Amino acid sequence: MPQYLATSDPDFSARFTALLAQKREADADVDADVARIIADVVERGDAAVIELTARFDKLDLTPETLAFSEAEIDAAIEKVPPDERAALELAADRIRVYHERQRPADARWTDPSGAELGWRFTPVSAAGLYVPGGLASYPSSVLMNAIPARVAGVPRIEICAPTPRGDVNPLVLLAARLAGVDRIWRIGGAQAIAALAYGTATITPVDKITGPGNAWVAAAKRRVFGRVGIDMIAGPSEVLVIADADNDPDWLALDLLAQAEHDSAAQSILVTDDAGFGQRVAAAVEARLETLARREIAGASWRDFGAIITVTNWDEAVEIADRIAPEHLEICTSDAEALAERVSHAGAIFIGALTPEAIGDYVGGPNHVLPTARSARFSSGLSVLDFMKRTTVARMSPESLRALGPAAACLAASEGLEAHGLSVTARLERLNAEPAE
Amino acid sequence: MPQYLATSDPDFSARFTALLAQKREADADVDADVARIIADVVERGDAAVIELTARFDKLDLTPETLAFSEAEIDAAIEKVPPDERAALELAADRIRVYHERQRPADARWTDPSGAELGWRFTPVSAAGLYVPGGLASYPSSVLMNAIPARVAGVPRIEICAPTPRGDVNPLVLLAARLAGVDRIWRIGGAQAIAALAYGTATITPVDKITGPGNAWVAAAKRRVFGRVGIDMIAGPSEVLVIADADNDPDWLALDLLAQAEHDSAAQSILVTDDAGFGQRVAAAVEARLETLARREIAGASWRDFGAIITVTNWDEAVEIADRIAPEHLEICTSDAEALAERVSHAGAIFIGALTPEAIGDYVGGPNHVLPTARSARFSSGLSVLDFMKRTTVARMSPESLRALGPAAACLAASEGLEAHGLSVTARLERLNAEPAE
């Protein structure tokens, strides 16, 4: 049974704080193992990667078979049914079109002092995308990671996708091809992250690593951060649904279950202004749970982490949303648009009853790689910018150096940085010895 | 003596690779200490912070004196000489004007399917800026961290600035006030980072922490990453100067020394197409070193990590720049602008002989917090965006849900996510039962 809270309860504040602080994932203490794996890959390269893949994935590889061949990819892709191919193509197109709008603009201007200033954006030289194996091997995630990199103009995109016992998801390979991925390595875990960050004889290192993964992958990403760029460390998925009583309880029950079925550590929360409606949604959840194939997972998530919060007005709902900073926020109220405007912290907002979060997972267009575990307070979903970086540009004219140089020299002196000051004053002396033009 | 390399040397490739791989900082293994400090602050709050400050900074504080009072700030600021105040104000104004151009635009559009899509940016609720004490207590860094946060619209900005034995840099306090900082805590080290991330009875936690620091601060930032956002972990500073023989060797010598004087682990590299000119710059460096107050530090940096690389053409210089991905890149050649365009990886570019890097440290306008240690390959200098996050928005119309829903349901089925599919098809069934408008 999910938790029931109401802002009118005298103990609401304490219970809501406890809900926020609830730990949904066990801390797997794999950091020491991961450090050893990374050191092993750095030292022994391909040999280490191959041994670790044999041990963890029960798969024997050679340097020649570390990557899928084009023929293998072709053969796998041929097995994809036409409707799935068409759906994946539609998704890829929509994600591409959305992300093309994110390409940042360069800028250059001359300011009143005569200084030319600006910035320009360039893509990283190579990106590595991690695609989990097994249950969480999602072709949609391949699109969501690879397409922004391609739109950014990244010239080389590598994927690491473990294939335990050799099992391959053909849709993952098709998604990689649709997204323009250059190479797919059938390796996973910390050894894959180490290979992407440090390279081996066979695997050329990349500059940025993104994509979800288990505790080993997360710990490895944290360790290679600095040597390469990484995206956020993703936690279990979550949804907050804000809804009034003018909604179909079954629709919202399915939206709550769509998060819950990801992972028993996922969290689904309903906020409503009508306690009776909350009960009807809860009943619909129970009814749907009976027939779901993943009812064990979804049921555990709903029982352990699900919550229904009754508010007395929508201001309270906005406050709750900002406290939770949900990865996904659905707003199904009569004034959904206005309510959405007032929320500050959320990864993605789905407005109106006809916008189930699942649309955003696949074909909406925006990225489905979103900040979890309240990190929407300070971070954003994956975007084209994650695969680019900004170089600032400055060019002084004689006038601007005359105008700004003395202040720079003064501040350099105050910070005790003599050569900083001299590098400016040596130029000013020459400029001042010459007649101004 | 710096290293001399020439691309025409037979062993250039190996020597350049060795130069890139050269380790400039000892790995201080403080991680276990830092973990204990963070746990202590989480458990005991103010009491832990106060004890650690007494131990490390030889400064006795109470919860009431953890922060500077307005009267203390006023009194300190009064001591700032008028020329330094004017210079700091000029710097603050220029940094503000530059960063105001970085404010990102929200977007919203309706696509051909009838789906409304877009994104909007919001600031983080609170930012914490770390300002090192002692030698590296730079008021310019206060401006460079706090002004982008203020321009982003961050409603609460806190600074942690250790004051060992109570020593205060009045310019740091003035810079904080000019930048609109809300509170200045006189604490430092890992305990300051822990207090900013977790809060204490006195210190309200923040959502994003930025700013440079020593090994303890860096390790603490790495550990709290995820609970709060952090900026890059900064390494020692570096400059790459690309110059032809039509330059004053003394100017470039001073630019090389301006980096070198920061830290004996800093790195200054000159790339030129004229070996004789390289020798003249090296001679000018030696001459200037004799009179510099910080000649010990600058001399050690130049001797241990300085390099002069002779190239046979500018293509090679571009390639070298991209391999190094320097924090600061100065280009002093006849075609400086064209050369700058061709470099992909650099934190900041300073174009032309009249643009010494020191201008950018203070009054240029662009941020001086820049990616070090080759991380310009994948990351950018500090900007307004570091204090904001993007929320994506989607709203389906009946037509767009009819157009996109079936593909979403198909992909959900292929990923084995039944509730995802049902959340879409339940809506489609109702829509299809109604006559299309």
XYZ file of C-alpha atoms in Angstrom, chain A residues 31 83-88 90-91 94 97-98 101-102 107-113 115-125 135 137-141 143 169 171 206-208 222-233 248 250-252 254-255 257-259 261-262 288 291-294 330 332 336-337 339-359 361-367 370 372-386 388-398 400-401 403-424 426-428 430-431, chain B residues 31 83-88 90-91 94 97-98 101-102 107-113 115-125 135 137-141 143 169 171 206-208 222-233 248 250-252 254-255 257-259 261-262 288 291-294 330 332 336-337 339-359 361-367 370 372-386 388-398 400-401 403-424 426-428 430-431:
320
model
C 34.306 1.280 -5.365
C 6.541 -2.032 -37.423
C 9.296 -1.828 -34.831
C 11.705 -0.442 -37.399
C 9.161 2.179 -38.469
C 8.479 3.154 -34.851
C 12.180 3.472 -34.121
C 9.812 7.869 -36.235
C 11.351 8.234 -32.774
C 11.504 13.347 -33.823
C 14.373 17.520 -34.999
C 13.877 18.512 -31.346
C 16.861 23.378 -32.030
C 19.333 23.102 -29.154
C 28.584 35.223 -30.578
C 31.063 38.004 -31.315
C 30.723 41.696 -30.669
C 32.760 44.858 -30.112
C 32.046 46.583 -26.826
C 32.166 50.334 -26.143
C 35.830 50.149 -25.066
C 37.351 45.200 -27.149
C 36.144 42.369 -29.350
C 34.517 39.677 -27.225
C 32.554 36.525 -27.785
C 32.465 32.777 -27.652
C 32.139 29.831 -29.958
C 30.976 26.255 -29.490
C 32.741 23.145 -30.776
C 31.837 19.480 -30.385
C 33.895 17.019 -28.370
C 36.088 14.878 -30.615
C 16.500 -6.204 -18.763
C 18.763 -2.768 -22.670
C 16.651 -0.032 -24.183
C 16.969 0.936 -27.865
C 15.222 4.215 -27.016
C 18.158 5.113 -24.739
C 18.665 7.150 -29.630
C 19.038 -6.988 -28.769
C 16.761 -3.137 -31.842
C 36.783 9.096 -26.036
C 36.433 12.507 -24.390
C 32.899 12.222 -23.012
C 32.646 8.786 -11.054
C 36.282 7.627 -11.031
C 37.111 8.595 -14.625
C 35.388 11.991 -14.262
C 38.059 14.606 -14.900
C 40.006 12.498 -17.345
C 36.860 12.505 -19.497
C 33.549 14.281 -19.139
C 30.554 12.319 -17.872
C 26.831 12.921 -17.644
C 24.942 12.682 -14.366
C 25.020 9.513 -12.297
C -9.732 9.171 -15.624
C -7.204 4.483 -14.855
C -5.058 6.728 -17.063
C -3.209 8.131 -14.088
C -1.137 3.520 -15.695
C 1.170 6.547 -15.631
C 2.695 2.121 -12.935
C 4.744 3.025 -16.006
C 7.379 4.442 -13.649
C 7.512 -1.075 -13.627
C 11.034 0.229 -14.402
C -4.092 -2.876 -13.176
C -2.722 -8.195 -14.893
C 0.712 -6.595 -15.456
C 3.491 -8.952 -16.481
C 5.933 -6.911 -14.385
C 2.757 15.270 -15.252
C -3.406 17.113 -15.387
C -2.144 22.786 -16.277
C -0.240 25.318 -18.369
C 0.683 25.465 -13.005
C 3.607 24.213 -15.122
C 4.922 27.765 -15.403
C 5.118 28.053 -11.640
C 7.211 24.933 -11.014
C 10.945 25.700 -10.842
C 12.547 22.281 -10.440
C 11.658 19.370 -12.720
C 13.509 17.413 -15.389
C 10.621 17.269 -17.842
C 7.017 18.438 -17.653
C 4.142 16.693 -19.431
C 1.168 18.984 -19.711
C -2.417 17.787 -19.875
C -4.130 14.419 -19.592
C -3.294 13.501 -23.195
C 0.460 13.633 -22.520
C 1.412 10.432 -20.694
C 5.032 10.359 -19.655
C 5.580 7.291 -21.874
C 5.211 9.524 -24.937
C 10.190 8.096 -23.297
C 9.990 7.369 -26.993
C 8.563 9.743 -29.533
C 7.908 13.125 -27.939
C 11.207 14.568 -29.067
C 12.739 15.897 -25.806
C 15.412 13.755 -24.198
C 16.764 13.257 -17.079
C 16.867 11.824 -10.870
C 16.958 11.784 -7.073
C 16.158 15.504 -6.689
C 19.073 16.539 -8.906
C 16.699 18.536 -11.137
C 17.391 21.213 -8.507
C 20.736 21.784 -10.220
C 20.985 19.758 -13.403
C 19.240 19.210 -16.700
C 18.365 16.411 -19.033
C 20.852 15.346 -21.660
C 21.158 17.799 -24.541
C 23.280 18.767 -27.501
C 25.278 21.024 -25.153
C 26.528 17.989 -23.233
C 29.884 20.565 -26.987
C 32.017 23.058 -25.145
C 32.369 26.803 -25.275
C 35.626 28.636 -25.990
C 35.582 32.293 -25.017
C 37.339 34.795 -27.257
C 38.815 38.217 -26.510
C 40.768 40.651 -28.653
C 41.915 44.032 -27.375
C 42.319 47.071 -29.587
C 44.893 49.730 -28.619
C 40.524 49.029 -25.207
C 43.907 48.063 -23.751
C 40.985 51.813 -21.225
C 41.117 48.506 -19.349
C 44.812 47.828 -18.812
C 45.366 50.089 -15.791
C 42.522 48.413 -13.858
C 43.921 44.973 -14.679
C 47.377 46.048 -13.519
C 45.926 47.470 -10.303
C 44.059 44.250 -9.481
C 47.096 42.123 -10.367
C 49.148 44.177 -7.905
C 46.492 43.756 -5.211
C 46.609 39.981 -5.719
C 50.401 39.966 -5.608
C 50.721 38.701 -9.175
C 53.565 40.849 -10.474
C 54.084 39.235 -13.881
C 50.348 39.546 -14.557
C 50.653 43.273 -14.039
C 53.891 43.613 -16.011
C 52.402 41.751 -19.001
C 49.852 44.562 -19.186
C 54.812 46.575 -20.711
C 52.261 46.841 -23.511
C 50.744 50.048 -22.142
C 54.734 51.002 -25.696
C 51.206 52.156 -26.587
C 40.075 11.056 0.385
C 41.939 52.884 -7.005
C 41.491 49.231 -6.076
C 37.796 49.774 -5.471
C 37.424 51.496 -8.846
C 39.318 48.704 -10.605
C 37.178 46.051 -8.948
C 35.165 48.175 -13.506
C 35.901 44.447 -13.506
C 32.474 44.187 -17.448
C 27.750 42.800 -19.089
C 29.540 39.870 -20.763
C 24.653 37.854 -23.004
C 24.792 34.225 -21.887
C 11.586 27.995 -26.492
C 8.104 26.707 -27.296
C 6.695 25.631 -30.623
C 4.019 23.457 -32.175
C 5.345 20.799 -34.496
C 3.636 19.424 -37.629
C 1.975 16.617 -35.618
C 2.511 18.485 -30.391
C 3.592 21.498 -28.390
C 7.252 21.168 -27.415
C 9.894 23.318 -25.829
C 12.039 23.995 -22.816
C 12.545 26.645 -20.221
C 15.469 27.606 -18.005
C 15.309 28.339 -14.287
C 18.069 29.232 -11.825
C 19.190 26.974 -9.002
C 17.704 28.058 -5.679
C 48.089 33.047 -1.133
C 42.637 34.380 -2.061
C 41.693 36.214 -5.229
C 38.943 38.851 -5.246
C 38.755 38.445 -9.019
C 37.647 34.837 -8.506
C 33.533 38.154 -9.108
C 41.373 40.061 2.536
C 39.069 43.035 -1.381
C 22.880 25.089 -1.307
C 22.183 23.239 -4.559
C 25.353 24.072 -6.493
C 33.958 15.101 -5.756
C 32.271 13.353 -2.801
C 29.240 15.662 -2.560
C 28.714 15.614 -6.345
C 25.254 14.173 -6.918
C 23.778 15.555 -3.725
C 24.604 19.013 -5.111
C 25.961 20.157 -8.437
C 29.623 21.109 -8.681
C 31.803 22.797 -11.272
C 34.940 21.171 -12.647
C 37.725 20.070 -10.329
C 58.311 41.520 -28.627
C 59.642 40.482 -23.518
C 55.843 40.689 -23.817
C 55.541 36.974 -24.428
C 55.823 38.093 -19.267
C 52.748 36.198 -20.484
C 55.642 34.046 -16.464
C 52.145 35.279 -15.585
C 50.997 31.658 -15.667
C 53.877 32.665 -11.080
C 50.514 31.148 -10.064
C 62.516 38.892 -16.043
C 63.570 40.620 -10.648
C 60.201 38.931 -9.996
C 59.128 38.739 -6.374
C 57.619 35.311 -7.052
C 47.255 33.302 -26.820
C 50.125 36.351 -31.695
C 45.792 35.268 -35.524
C 42.070 35.453 -36.203
C 44.352 30.523 -36.676
C 41.980 30.953 -33.711
C 39.089 29.753 -35.837
C 40.872 26.507 -36.580
C 41.551 25.503 -32.967
C 38.849 23.199 -31.568
C 39.882 22.683 -27.953
C 40.755 25.626 -25.690
C 39.156 27.203 -22.653
C 39.734 30.799 -23.720
C 41.514 32.338 -26.690
C 43.311 35.701 -26.553
C 43.822 37.064 -30.019
C 46.681 39.375 -30.982
C 49.740 40.715 -29.202
C 47.704 43.403 -27.424
C 45.605 40.820 -25.572
C 47.714 39.452 -22.738
C 46.008 36.664 -20.830
C 46.096 38.804 -17.675
C 43.446 41.056 -19.207
C 41.928 37.327 -15.554
C 40.405 40.621 -14.485
C 38.655 42.995 -16.801
C 38.136 41.361 -20.204
C 34.627 40.221 -19.377
C 34.728 36.462 -20.159
C 35.039 34.138 -17.186
C 38.375 27.676 -17.179
C 42.490 22.822 -16.949
C 44.545 19.665 -17.472
C 43.268 19.034 -21.011
C 39.629 19.079 -19.915
C 38.854 21.790 -22.497
C 38.421 18.722 -24.712
C 35.026 18.201 -23.071
C 34.203 21.096 -20.771
C 33.790 24.854 -20.751
C 34.579 27.793 -18.564
C 32.114 28.819 -15.902
C 29.017 30.521 -17.271
C 25.507 31.607 -16.433
C 24.308 28.164 -17.549
C 26.200 26.532 -14.686
C 20.616 27.285 -14.345
C 18.909 24.123 -15.505
C 16.617 23.298 -18.363
C 13.159 21.760 -17.960
C 11.747 20.259 -21.141
C 8.045 20.649 -21.868
C 5.679 18.559 -23.977
C 1.929 18.786 -24.554
C 0.102 16.458 -26.897
C -3.006 17.450 -28.809
C -5.552 14.735 -29.729
C -0.506 14.424 -32.104
C -1.363 11.610 -29.700
C -0.118 10.351 -34.777
C 2.617 9.405 -32.305
C 0.913 7.122 -29.799
C 1.008 3.898 -31.831
C 4.794 4.159 -32.337
C 5.285 4.771 -28.607
C 3.135 1.741 -27.774
C 5.080 -0.386 -30.265
C 8.453 0.594 -28.779
C 7.176 0.097 -25.229
C 6.125 -3.431 -26.167
C 9.517 -4.117 -27.723
C 11.193 -3.017 -24.482
C 8.845 -5.147 -22.399
C 7.352 -2.148 -20.614
C 3.656 -3.034 -20.607
C 2.320 -0.199 -18.443
C 4.169 2.305 -20.642
C 2.255 0.971 -23.629
C -1.078 0.787 -21.796
C -0.770 4.401 -20.610
C -0.747 5.381 -24.284
C -5.861 3.562 -22.959
C -5.912 7.166 -24.126
C -5.897 6.232 -27.803
C -10.924 6.803 -25.835
C -9.784 9.203 -28.567
